[in-house]
């Protein structure tokens, strides 16, 4: 009953009393003017509100000694730039620079290929205008 309380109240206020309702969700306005309005259907398009291009950006193992596997999932086809920087911000390697399709992607980064010694590094994943980061500890 508790889960149904809010939808029932919302239905009563909007459709029975014919009130005007406006909500702000993640930067998108959702005006609902009356019972005949179809604008309210936007609320069901959750993916549009999240606007999340990348999910599950991880690397394993971490800490690592020889290599780490970088994994991420793209919500749509897009340009991807995956690079490694040190703590001073100096770019050490470009691991991926390509257009990639939607779905899960994995890249195995061999430290020896980039003369990486023990320390902490940052993986920088750029997807269109968004930037995601992960720390990598090399033993």
mmCIF file of N, CA and C in Angstrom:
data_model
loop_
_atom_site.group_PDB
_atom_site.id
_atom_site.type_symbol
_atom_site.label_atom_id
_atom_site.label_comp_id
_atom_site.label_asym_id
_atom_site.label_seq_id
_atom_site.Cartn_x
_atom_site.Cartn_y
_atom_site.Cartn_z
ATOM 1 N N UNK A 1 0.825 -1.192 0.000
ATOM 2 C CA UNK A 1 0.000 0.000 0.000
ATOM 3 C C UNK A 1 0.865 1.249 0.000
ATOM 4 N N UNK A 2 1.997 1.212 0.689
ATOM 5 C CA UNK A 2 2.859 2.387 0.763
ATOM 6 C C UNK A 2 3.379 2.765 -0.616
ATOM 7 N N UNK A 3 3.743 1.772 -1.434
ATOM 8 C CA UNK A 3 4.264 2.044 -2.766
ATOM 9 C C UNK A 3 3.200 2.651 -3.674
ATOM 10 N N UNK A 4 1.941 2.373 -3.428
ATOM 11 C CA UNK A 4 0.862 2.896 -4.258
ATOM 12 C C UNK A 4 0.376 4.265 -3.808
ATOM 13 N N UNK A 5 0.748 4.691 -2.614
ATOM 14 C CA UNK A 5 0.236 5.930 -2.055
ATOM 15 C C UNK A 5 0.569 7.138 -2.931
ATOM 16 N N UNK A 6 1.848 7.322 -3.275
ATOM 17 C CA UNK A 6 2.256 8.500 -4.049
ATOM 18 C C UNK A 6 1.643 8.529 -5.448
ATOM 19 N N UNK A 7 1.652 7.403 -6.199
ATOM 20 C CA UNK A 7 1.007 7.448 -7.521
ATOM 21 C C UNK A 7 -0.489 7.743 -7.449
ATOM 22 N N UNK A 8 -1.160 7.227 -6.424
ATOM 23 C CA UNK A 8 -2.596 7.481 -6.282
ATOM 24 C C UNK A 8 -2.837 8.951 -5.991
ATOM 25 N N UNK A 9 -2.057 9.534 -5.095
ATOM 26 C CA UNK A 9 -2.189 10.957 -4.776
ATOM 27 C C UNK A 9 -1.876 11.792 -6.012
ATOM 28 N N UNK A 10 -0.813 11.445 -6.730
ATOM 29 C CA UNK A 10 -0.441 12.176 -7.946
ATOM 30 C C UNK A 10 -1.585 12.114 -8.967
ATOM 31 N N UNK A 11 -2.124 10.921 -9.195
ATOM 32 C CA UNK A 11 -3.233 10.760 -10.135
ATOM 33 C C UNK A 11 -4.416 11.625 -9.720
ATOM 34 N N UNK A 12 -4.751 11.604 -8.434
ATOM 35 C CA UNK A 12 -5.886 12.376 -7.939
ATOM 36 C C UNK A 12 -5.665 13.867 -8.153
ATOM 37 N N UNK A 13 -4.486 14.374 -7.802
ATOM 38 C CA UNK A 13 -4.214 15.805 -7.929
ATOM 39 C C UNK A 13 -4.194 16.270 -9.381
ATOM 40 N N UNK A 14 -3.586 15.476 -10.254
ATOM 41 C CA UNK A 14 -3.426 15.906 -11.642
ATOM 42 C C UNK A 14 -4.669 15.646 -12.479
ATOM 43 N N UNK A 15 -5.178 14.443 -12.391
ATOM 44 C CA UNK A 15 -6.254 14.068 -13.302
ATOM 45 C C UNK A 15 -7.659 14.355 -12.754
ATOM 46 N N UNK A 16 -7.879 14.137 -11.490
ATOM 47 C CA UNK A 16 -9.210 14.361 -10.926
ATOM 48 C C UNK A 16 -9.438 15.845 -10.663
ATOM 49 N N UNK A 17 -8.470 16.498 -10.016
ATOM 50 C CA UNK A 17 -8.617 17.924 -9.736
ATOM 51 C C UNK A 17 -8.161 18.794 -10.903
ATOM 52 N N UNK A 18 -7.549 18.180 -11.927
ATOM 53 C CA UNK A 18 -7.119 18.877 -13.132
ATOM 54 C C UNK A 18 -6.142 20.019 -12.811
ATOM 55 N N UNK A 19 -5.175 19.744 -11.943
ATOM 56 C CA UNK A 19 -4.188 20.744 -11.560
ATOM 57 C C UNK A 19 -3.051 20.794 -12.569
ATOM 58 N N UNK A 20 -2.396 21.938 -12.644
ATOM 59 C CA UNK A 20 -1.199 22.067 -13.462
ATOM 60 C C UNK A 20 0.004 21.691 -12.615
ATOM 61 N N UNK A 21 0.851 20.822 -13.140
ATOM 62 C CA UNK A 21 2.013 20.345 -12.413
ATOM 63 C C UNK A 21 3.241 20.549 -13.275
ATOM 64 N N UNK A 22 4.330 20.984 -12.649
ATOM 65 C CA UNK A 22 5.599 21.108 -13.359
ATOM 66 C C UNK A 22 6.682 20.540 -12.461
ATOM 67 N N UNK A 23 7.578 19.743 -13.049
ATOM 68 C CA UNK A 23 8.653 19.127 -12.268
ATOM 69 C C UNK A 23 9.969 19.311 -12.992
ATOM 70 N N UNK A 24 11.048 19.338 -12.239
ATOM 71 C CA UNK A 24 12.389 19.446 -12.803
ATOM 72 C C UNK A 24 13.139 18.172 -12.453
ATOM 73 N N UNK A 25 13.546 17.408 -13.467
ATOM 74 C CA UNK A 25 14.256 16.158 -13.256
ATOM 75 C C UNK A 25 15.521 16.175 -14.092
ATOM 76 N N UNK A 26 16.704 16.264 -13.455
ATOM 77 C CA UNK A 26 17.992 16.231 -14.152
ATOM 78 C C UNK A 26 18.043 17.250 -15.290
ATOM 79 N N UNK A 27 17.471 18.438 -15.088
ATOM 80 C CA UNK A 27 17.557 19.480 -16.096
ATOM 81 C C UNK A 27 16.457 19.458 -17.143
ATOM 82 N N UNK A 28 15.542 18.520 -17.093
ATOM 83 C CA UNK A 28 14.456 18.447 -18.060
ATOM 84 C C UNK A 28 13.151 18.844 -17.388
ATOM 85 N N UNK A 29 12.437 19.816 -17.948
ATOM 86 C CA UNK A 29 11.143 20.221 -17.405
ATOM 87 C C UNK A 29 10.076 19.274 -17.923
ATOM 88 N N UNK A 30 9.192 18.864 -17.040
ATOM 89 C CA UNK A 30 8.119 17.941 -17.412
ATOM 90 C C UNK A 30 6.768 18.576 -17.102
ATOM 91 N N UNK A 31 6.311 19.509 -17.932
ATOM 92 C CA UNK A 31 5.002 20.110 -17.642
ATOM 93 C C UNK A 31 3.870 19.149 -17.957
ATOM 94 N N UNK A 32 2.892 19.091 -17.074
ATOM 95 C CA UNK A 32 1.680 18.308 -17.306
ATOM 96 C C UNK A 32 0.531 19.288 -17.118
ATOM 97 N N UNK A 33 -0.173 19.605 -18.202
ATOM 98 C CA UNK A 33 -1.169 20.670 -18.117
ATOM 99 C C UNK A 33 -2.550 20.184 -17.686
ATOM 100 N N UNK A 34 -2.983 19.034 -18.213
ATOM 101 C CA UNK A 34 -4.293 18.516 -17.815
ATOM 102 C C UNK A 34 -4.382 17.036 -18.155
ATOM 103 N N UNK A 35 -5.525 16.453 -17.958
ATOM 104 C CA UNK A 35 -5.690 15.010 -18.147
ATOM 105 C C UNK A 35 -5.524 14.573 -19.594
ATOM 106 N N UNK A 36 -5.672 15.471 -20.540
ATOM 107 C CA UNK A 36 -5.544 15.091 -21.952
ATOM 108 C C UNK A 36 -4.140 15.310 -22.490
ATOM 109 N N UNK A 37 -3.251 15.844 -21.707
ATOM 110 C CA UNK A 37 -1.886 16.123 -22.151
ATOM 111 C C UNK A 37 -1.085 14.834 -22.293
ATOM 112 N N UNK A 38 -0.278 14.747 -23.342
ATOM 113 C CA UNK A 38 0.594 13.589 -23.530
ATOM 114 C C UNK A 38 2.034 13.929 -23.185
ATOM 115 N N UNK A 39 2.302 15.142 -22.761
ATOM 116 C CA UNK A 39 3.654 15.545 -22.396
ATOM 117 C C UNK A 39 4.169 14.722 -21.223
ATOM 118 N N UNK A 40 3.307 14.282 -20.360
ATOM 119 C CA UNK A 40 3.688 13.500 -19.195
ATOM 120 C C UNK A 40 4.352 12.174 -19.511
ATOM 121 N N UNK A 41 4.250 11.684 -20.744
ATOM 122 C CA UNK A 41 4.882 10.422 -21.098
ATOM 123 C C UNK A 41 6.399 10.498 -21.070
ATOM 124 N N UNK A 42 6.974 11.667 -21.144
ATOM 125 C CA UNK A 42 8.427 11.838 -21.078
ATOM 126 C C UNK A 42 9.006 11.270 -19.784
ATOM 127 N N UNK A 43 8.231 11.234 -18.746
ATOM 128 C CA UNK A 43 8.725 10.760 -17.461
ATOM 129 C C UNK A 43 9.156 9.296 -17.516
ATOM 130 N N UNK A 44 8.678 8.552 -18.471
ATOM 131 C CA UNK A 44 9.034 7.147 -18.574
ATOM 132 C C UNK A 44 10.324 6.917 -19.339
ATOM 133 N N UNK A 45 10.868 7.932 -19.982
ATOM 134 C CA UNK A 45 12.115 7.802 -20.719
ATOM 135 C C UNK A 45 13.284 8.094 -19.788
ATOM 136 N N UNK A 46 13.532 7.184 -18.877
ATOM 137 C CA UNK A 46 14.537 7.367 -17.833
ATOM 138 C C UNK A 46 15.926 7.547 -18.417
ATOM 139 N N UNK A 47 16.247 6.852 -19.488
ATOM 140 C CA UNK A 47 17.583 6.934 -20.082
ATOM 141 C C UNK A 47 17.908 8.349 -20.529
ATOM 142 N N UNK A 48 16.910 9.105 -20.985
ATOM 143 C CA UNK A 48 17.160 10.475 -21.408
ATOM 144 C C UNK A 48 17.537 11.371 -20.235
ATOM 145 N N UNK A 49 17.008 11.096 -19.055
ATOM 146 C CA UNK A 49 17.309 11.934 -17.907
ATOM 147 C C UNK A 49 18.709 11.673 -17.385
ATOM 148 N N UNK A 50 19.099 10.442 -17.377
ATOM 149 C CA UNK A 50 20.414 10.104 -16.858
ATOM 150 C C UNK A 50 21.500 10.657 -17.758
ATOM 151 N N UNK A 51 21.287 10.655 -19.073
ATOM 152 C CA UNK A 51 22.255 11.157 -20.041
ATOM 153 C C UNK A 51 23.640 10.591 -19.761
ATOM 154 N N UNK A 52 23.692 9.370 -19.350
ATOM 155 C CA UNK A 52 24.941 8.728 -18.974
ATOM 156 C C UNK A 52 25.501 7.985 -20.175
ATOM 157 N N UNK A 53 26.624 8.455 -20.677
ATOM 158 C CA UNK A 53 27.231 7.857 -21.857
ATOM 159 C C UNK A 53 28.055 6.630 -21.510
ATOM 160 N N UNK A 54 28.630 6.619 -20.308
ATOM 161 C CA UNK A 54 29.521 5.533 -19.899
ATOM 162 C C UNK A 54 29.047 4.968 -18.565
ATOM 163 N N UNK A 55 29.052 3.648 -18.474
ATOM 164 C CA UNK A 55 28.775 3.004 -17.193
ATOM 165 C C UNK A 55 29.797 1.897 -16.988
ATOM 166 N N UNK A 56 29.912 1.461 -15.769
ATOM 167 C CA UNK A 56 30.809 0.352 -15.403
ATOM 168 C C UNK A 56 32.254 0.586 -15.833
ATOM 169 N N UNK A 57 32.754 1.803 -15.662
ATOM 170 C CA UNK A 57 34.156 2.102 -15.971
ATOM 171 C C UNK A 57 35.001 1.583 -14.817
ATOM 172 N N UNK A 58 35.705 0.461 -15.050
ATOM 173 C CA UNK A 58 36.510 -0.175 -14.011
ATOM 174 C C UNK A 58 37.829 -0.657 -14.592
ATOM 175 N N UNK A 59 38.711 -1.028 -13.707
ATOM 176 C CA UNK A 59 39.931 -1.736 -14.115
ATOM 177 C C UNK A 59 40.248 -2.777 -13.047
ATOM 178 N N UNK A 60 40.751 -3.900 -13.500
ATOM 179 C CA UNK A 60 41.063 -5.003 -12.589
ATOM 180 C C UNK A 60 42.236 -5.779 -13.148
ATOM 181 N N UNK A 61 43.103 -6.322 -12.353
ATOM 182 C CA UNK A 61 43.194 -6.093 -10.904
ATOM 183 C C UNK A 61 43.721 -4.684 -10.614
ATOM 184 N N UNK A 62 43.464 -4.239 -9.434
ATOM 185 C CA UNK A 62 43.958 -2.938 -8.989
ATOM 186 C C UNK A 62 44.106 -3.003 -7.474
ATOM 187 N N UNK A 63 45.319 -3.026 -6.960
ATOM 188 C CA UNK A 63 46.627 -2.820 -7.587
ATOM 189 C C UNK A 63 47.020 -3.984 -8.509
ATOM 190 N N UNK A 64 47.900 -3.658 -9.449
ATOM 191 C CA UNK A 64 48.359 -4.646 -10.427
ATOM 192 C C UNK A 64 49.873 -4.563 -10.558
ATOM 193 N N UNK A 65 50.478 -5.630 -11.079
ATOM 194 C CA UNK A 65 51.937 -5.628 -11.226
ATOM 195 C C UNK A 65 52.393 -5.683 -12.683
ATOM 196 N N UNK A 66 51.710 -6.425 -13.541
ATOM 197 C CA UNK A 66 52.121 -6.556 -14.940
ATOM 198 C C UNK A 66 51.153 -5.890 -15.911
ATOM 199 N N UNK A 67 49.869 -5.994 -15.616
ATOM 200 C CA UNK A 67 48.845 -5.479 -16.528
ATOM 201 C C UNK A 67 47.549 -5.255 -15.762
ATOM 202 N N UNK A 68 46.670 -4.474 -16.362
ATOM 203 C CA UNK A 68 45.321 -4.300 -15.839
ATOM 204 C C UNK A 68 44.358 -4.293 -17.019
ATOM 205 N N UNK A 69 43.174 -4.789 -16.802
ATOM 206 C CA UNK A 69 42.144 -4.792 -17.836
ATOM 207 C C UNK A 69 41.182 -3.648 -17.561
ATOM 208 N N UNK A 70 41.058 -2.762 -18.530
ATOM 209 C CA UNK A 70 40.160 -1.615 -18.425
ATOM 210 C C UNK A 70 38.858 -1.993 -19.125
ATOM 211 N N UNK A 71 37.752 -1.749 -18.444
ATOM 212 C CA UNK A 71 36.447 -2.138 -18.967
ATOM 213 C C UNK A 71 35.469 -0.977 -18.817
ATOM 214 N N UNK A 72 34.619 -0.780 -19.822
ATOM 215 C CA UNK A 72 33.577 0.241 -19.758
ATOM 216 C C UNK A 72 32.468 -0.128 -20.731
ATOM 217 N N UNK A 73 31.292 0.420 -20.487
ATOM 218 C CA UNK A 73 30.135 0.172 -21.341
ATOM 219 C C UNK A 73 29.633 1.501 -21.878
ATOM 220 N N UNK A 74 29.458 1.585 -23.186
ATOM 221 C CA UNK A 74 28.969 2.795 -23.847
ATOM 222 C C UNK A 74 27.477 2.660 -24.133
ATOM 223 N N UNK A 75 26.740 3.748 -23.949
ATOM 224 C CA UNK A 75 25.297 3.714 -24.209
ATOM 225 C C UNK A 75 24.970 3.924 -25.683
ATOM 226 N N UNK A 76 25.917 4.486 -26.449
ATOM 227 C CA UNK A 76 25.699 4.730 -27.879
ATOM 228 C C UNK A 76 27.043 4.777 -28.582
ATOM 229 N N UNK A 77 27.032 4.692 -29.905
ATOM 230 C CA UNK A 77 28.266 4.811 -30.679
ATOM 231 C C UNK A 77 28.824 6.217 -30.479
ATOM 232 N N UNK A 78 30.124 6.295 -30.206
ATOM 233 C CA UNK A 78 30.722 7.588 -29.897
ATOM 234 C C UNK A 78 32.233 7.549 -30.060
ATOM 235 N N UNK A 79 32.850 8.731 -30.037
ATOM 236 C CA UNK A 79 34.310 8.825 -30.064
ATOM 237 C C UNK A 79 34.838 8.591 -28.656
ATOM 238 N N UNK A 80 35.869 7.758 -28.559
ATOM 239 C CA UNK A 80 36.439 7.399 -27.258
ATOM 240 C C UNK A 80 37.929 7.699 -27.271
ATOM 241 N N UNK A 81 38.401 8.300 -26.186
ATOM 242 C CA UNK A 81 39.823 8.557 -25.995
ATOM 243 C C UNK A 81 40.179 8.078 -24.591
ATOM 244 N N UNK A 82 40.972 7.019 -24.502
ATOM 245 C CA UNK A 82 41.406 6.470 -23.214
ATOM 246 C C UNK A 82 42.905 6.672 -23.111
ATOM 247 N N UNK A 83 43.323 7.429 -22.097
ATOM 248 C CA UNK A 83 44.751 7.704 -21.944
ATOM 249 C C UNK A 83 45.167 7.556 -20.495
ATOM 250 N N UNK A 84 46.487 7.557 -20.296
ATOM 251 C CA UNK A 84 47.067 7.403 -18.959
ATOM 252 C C UNK A 84 47.887 8.643 -18.657
ATOM 253 N N UNK A 85 47.673 9.202 -17.462
ATOM 254 C CA UNK A 85 48.495 10.330 -17.016
ATOM 255 C C UNK A 85 49.080 9.994 -15.651
ATOM 256 N N UNK A 86 50.184 10.668 -15.319
ATOM 257 C CA UNK A 86 50.740 10.503 -13.975
ATOM 258 C C UNK A 86 50.105 11.544 -13.057
ATOM 259 N N UNK A 87 50.505 11.559 -11.795
ATOM 260 C CA UNK A 87 49.887 12.466 -10.827
ATOM 261 C C UNK A 87 50.224 13.925 -11.083
ATOM 262 N N UNK A 88 51.266 14.176 -11.882
ATOM 263 C CA UNK A 88 51.617 15.546 -12.250
ATOM 264 C C UNK A 88 50.816 16.018 -13.466
ATOM 265 N N UNK A 89 50.055 15.109 -14.083
ATOM 266 C CA UNK A 89 49.245 15.464 -15.236
ATOM 267 C C UNK A 89 49.903 15.196 -16.576
ATOM 268 N N UNK A 90 51.112 14.630 -16.557
ATOM 269 C CA UNK A 90 51.832 14.335 -17.799
ATOM 270 C C UNK A 90 51.221 13.103 -18.462
ATOM 271 N N UNK A 91 50.915 13.226 -19.755
ATOM 272 C CA UNK A 91 50.357 12.087 -20.489
ATOM 273 C C UNK A 91 51.444 11.072 -20.777
ATOM 274 N N UNK A 92 51.192 9.816 -20.399
ATOM 275 C CA UNK A 92 52.166 8.745 -20.583
ATOM 276 C C UNK A 92 51.818 7.820 -21.738
ATOM 277 N N UNK A 93 50.531 7.650 -22.006
ATOM 278 C CA UNK A 93 50.125 6.732 -23.074
ATOM 279 C C UNK A 93 48.707 7.038 -23.526
ATOM 280 N N UNK A 94 48.451 6.773 -24.795
ATOM 281 C CA UNK A 94 47.094 6.788 -25.340
ATOM 282 C C UNK A 94 46.751 5.334 -25.639
ATOM 283 N N UNK A 95 45.795 4.797 -24.901
ATOM 284 C CA UNK A 95 45.441 3.386 -25.028
ATOM 285 C C UNK A 95 44.392 3.142 -26.110
ATOM 286 N N UNK A 96 43.422 4.037 -26.207
ATOM 287 C CA UNK A 96 42.366 3.916 -27.216
ATOM 288 C C UNK A 96 42.053 5.309 -27.736
ATOM 289 N N UNK A 97 41.969 5.435 -29.049
ATOM 290 C CA UNK A 97 41.508 6.677 -29.675
ATOM 291 C C UNK A 97 40.782 6.262 -30.944
ATOM 292 N N UNK A 98 39.450 6.075 -30.817
ATOM 293 C CA UNK A 98 38.678 5.539 -31.936
ATOM 294 C C UNK A 98 37.187 5.752 -31.709
ATOM 295 N N UNK A 99 36.428 5.615 -32.784
ATOM 296 C CA UNK A 99 34.974 5.531 -32.672
ATOM 297 C C UNK A 99 34.640 4.115 -32.224
ATOM 298 N N UNK A 100 33.784 4.006 -31.213
ATOM 299 C CA UNK A 100 33.405 2.686 -30.722
ATOM 300 C C UNK A 100 31.890 2.567 -30.668
ATOM 301 N N UNK A 101 31.416 1.364 -30.897
ATOM 302 C CA UNK A 101 29.978 1.100 -30.900
ATOM 303 C C UNK A 101 29.444 1.009 -29.472
ATOM 304 N N UNK A 102 28.142 1.058 -29.356
ATOM 305 C CA UNK A 102 27.501 0.888 -28.052
ATOM 306 C C UNK A 102 27.762 -0.523 -27.544
ATOM 307 N N UNK A 103 27.873 -0.648 -26.225
ATOM 308 C CA UNK A 103 28.095 -1.955 -25.614
ATOM 309 C C UNK A 103 29.338 -1.970 -24.752
ATOM 310 N N UNK A 104 29.713 -3.166 -24.301
ATOM 311 C CA UNK A 104 30.850 -3.336 -23.399
ATOM 312 C C UNK A 104 32.151 -3.417 -24.193
ATOM 313 N N UNK A 105 33.180 -2.734 -23.668
ATOM 314 C CA UNK A 105 34.506 -2.737 -24.282
ATOM 315 C C UNK A 105 35.546 -3.035 -23.211
ATOM 316 N N UNK A 106 36.569 -3.799 -23.578
ATOM 317 C CA UNK A 106 37.674 -4.119 -22.671
ATOM 318 C C UNK A 106 38.992 -3.885 -23.390
ATOM 319 N N UNK A 107 39.968 -3.417 -22.617
ATOM 320 C CA UNK A 107 41.303 -3.192 -23.146
ATOM 321 C C UNK A 107 42.302 -3.671 -22.104
ATOM 322 N N UNK A 108 43.248 -4.494 -22.509
ATOM 323 C CA UNK A 108 44.280 -4.970 -21.588
ATOM 324 C C UNK A 108 45.516 -4.086 -21.742
ATOM 325 N N UNK A 109 45.866 -3.409 -20.650
ATOM 326 C CA UNK A 109 46.999 -2.488 -20.662
ATOM 327 C C UNK A 109 48.205 -3.179 -20.046
ATOM 328 N N UNK A 110 49.216 -3.439 -20.870
ATOM 329 C CA UNK A 110 50.487 -4.029 -20.421
ATOM 330 C C UNK A 110 51.405 -2.884 -19.995
ATOM 331 N N UNK A 111 51.810 -2.864 -18.730
ATOM 332 C CA UNK A 111 52.625 -1.769 -18.218
ATOM 333 C C UNK A 111 53.979 -1.684 -18.913
ATOM 334 N N UNK A 112 54.577 -2.828 -19.238
ATOM 335 C CA UNK A 112 55.906 -2.848 -19.853
ATOM 336 C C UNK A 112 55.912 -2.149 -21.211
ATOM 337 N N UNK A 113 54.791 -2.172 -21.929
ATOM 338 C CA UNK A 113 54.717 -1.529 -23.245
ATOM 339 C C UNK A 113 54.865 -0.016 -23.177
ATOM 340 N N UNK A 114 54.592 0.568 -22.023
ATOM 341 C CA UNK A 114 54.667 2.017 -21.860
ATOM 342 C C UNK A 114 55.706 2.440 -20.828
ATOM 343 N N UNK A 115 56.643 1.538 -20.487
ATOM 344 C CA UNK A 115 57.686 1.835 -19.491
ATOM 345 C C UNK A 115 57.095 2.395 -18.201
ATOM 346 N N UNK A 116 56.063 1.749 -17.695
ATOM 347 C CA UNK A 116 55.396 2.181 -16.463
ATOM 348 C C UNK A 116 56.065 1.504 -15.276
ATOM 349 N N UNK A 117 56.508 2.315 -14.321
ATOM 350 C CA UNK A 117 57.125 1.777 -13.106
ATOM 351 C C UNK A 117 56.106 1.812 -11.967
ATOM 352 N N UNK A 118 56.500 1.313 -10.807
ATOM 353 C CA UNK A 118 55.610 1.288 -9.648
ATOM 354 C C UNK A 118 55.171 2.706 -9.293
ATOM 355 N N UNK A 119 53.901 2.839 -8.943
ATOM 356 C CA UNK A 119 53.364 4.144 -8.574
ATOM 357 C C UNK A 119 51.870 4.213 -8.835
ATOM 358 N N UNK A 120 51.325 5.428 -8.723
ATOM 359 C CA UNK A 120 49.903 5.642 -8.962
ATOM 360 C C UNK A 120 49.734 6.432 -10.253
ATOM 361 N N UNK A 121 48.765 6.009 -11.052
ATOM 362 C CA UNK A 121 48.479 6.646 -12.329
ATOM 363 C C UNK A 121 46.976 6.859 -12.443
ATOM 364 N N UNK A 122 46.588 7.662 -13.418
ATOM 365 C CA UNK A 122 45.172 7.943 -13.613
ATOM 366 C C UNK A 122 44.780 7.580 -15.037
ATOM 367 N N UNK A 123 43.745 6.754 -15.152
ATOM 368 C CA UNK A 123 43.137 6.470 -16.449
ATOM 369 C C UNK A 123 42.121 7.572 -16.722
ATOM 370 N N UNK A 124 42.192 8.177 -17.889
ATOM 371 C CA UNK A 124 41.268 9.237 -18.272
ATOM 372 C C UNK A 124 40.489 8.750 -19.489
ATOM 373 N N UNK A 125 39.193 8.604 -19.329
ATOM 374 C CA UNK A 125 38.319 8.162 -20.412
ATOM 375 C C UNK A 125 37.476 9.355 -20.846
ATOM 376 N N UNK A 126 37.690 9.801 -22.083
ATOM 377 C CA UNK A 126 36.916 10.915 -22.625
ATOM 378 C C UNK A 126 35.951 10.368 -23.666
ATOM 379 N N UNK A 127 34.679 10.657 -23.451
ATOM 380 C CA UNK A 127 33.620 10.233 -24.357
ATOM 381 C C UNK A 127 32.832 11.486 -24.711
ATOM 382 N N UNK A 128 32.965 11.912 -25.968
ATOM 383 C CA UNK A 128 32.398 13.184 -26.411
ATOM 384 C C UNK A 128 32.888 14.290 -25.474
ATOM 385 N N UNK A 129 31.990 14.973 -24.782
ATOM 386 C CA UNK A 129 32.402 16.083 -23.924
ATOM 387 C C UNK A 129 32.516 15.682 -22.453
ATOM 388 N N UNK A 130 32.308 14.423 -22.130
ATOM 389 C CA UNK A 130 32.380 13.953 -20.739
ATOM 390 C C UNK A 130 33.727 13.293 -20.466
ATOM 391 N N UNK A 131 34.220 13.456 -19.239
ATOM 392 C CA UNK A 131 35.488 12.863 -18.829
ATOM 393 C C UNK A 131 35.269 12.039 -17.565
ATOM 394 N N UNK A 132 35.802 10.817 -17.580
ATOM 395 C CA UNK A 132 35.717 9.896 -16.450
ATOM 396 C C UNK A 132 37.139 9.502 -16.069
ATOM 397 N N UNK A 133 37.403 9.324 -14.773
ATOM 398 C CA UNK A 133 38.754 8.976 -14.323
ATOM 399 C C UNK A 133 38.723 7.800 -13.355
ATOM 400 N N UNK A 134 39.846 7.066 -13.335
ATOM 401 C CA UNK A 134 40.060 5.957 -12.396
ATOM 402 C C UNK A 134 41.521 5.969 -11.985
ATOM 403 N N UNK A 135 41.779 5.688 -10.712
ATOM 404 C CA UNK A 135 43.159 5.536 -10.238
ATOM 405 C C UNK A 135 43.630 4.114 -10.498
ATOM 406 N N UNK A 136 44.894 3.997 -10.887
ATOM 407 C CA UNK A 136 45.513 2.683 -11.079
ATOM 408 C C UNK A 136 46.772 2.648 -10.229
ATOM 409 N N UNK A 137 46.917 1.617 -9.413
ATOM 410 C CA UNK A 137 48.126 1.454 -8.607
ATOM 411 C C UNK A 137 48.947 0.334 -9.224
ATOM 412 N N UNK A 138 50.187 0.674 -9.579
ATOM 413 C CA UNK A 138 51.114 -0.301 -10.156
ATOM 414 C C UNK A 138 52.124 -0.655 -9.083
ATOM 415 N N UNK A 139 52.273 -1.957 -8.815
ATOM 416 C CA UNK A 139 53.205 -2.407 -7.770
ATOM 417 C C UNK A 139 54.543 -2.763 -8.375
#
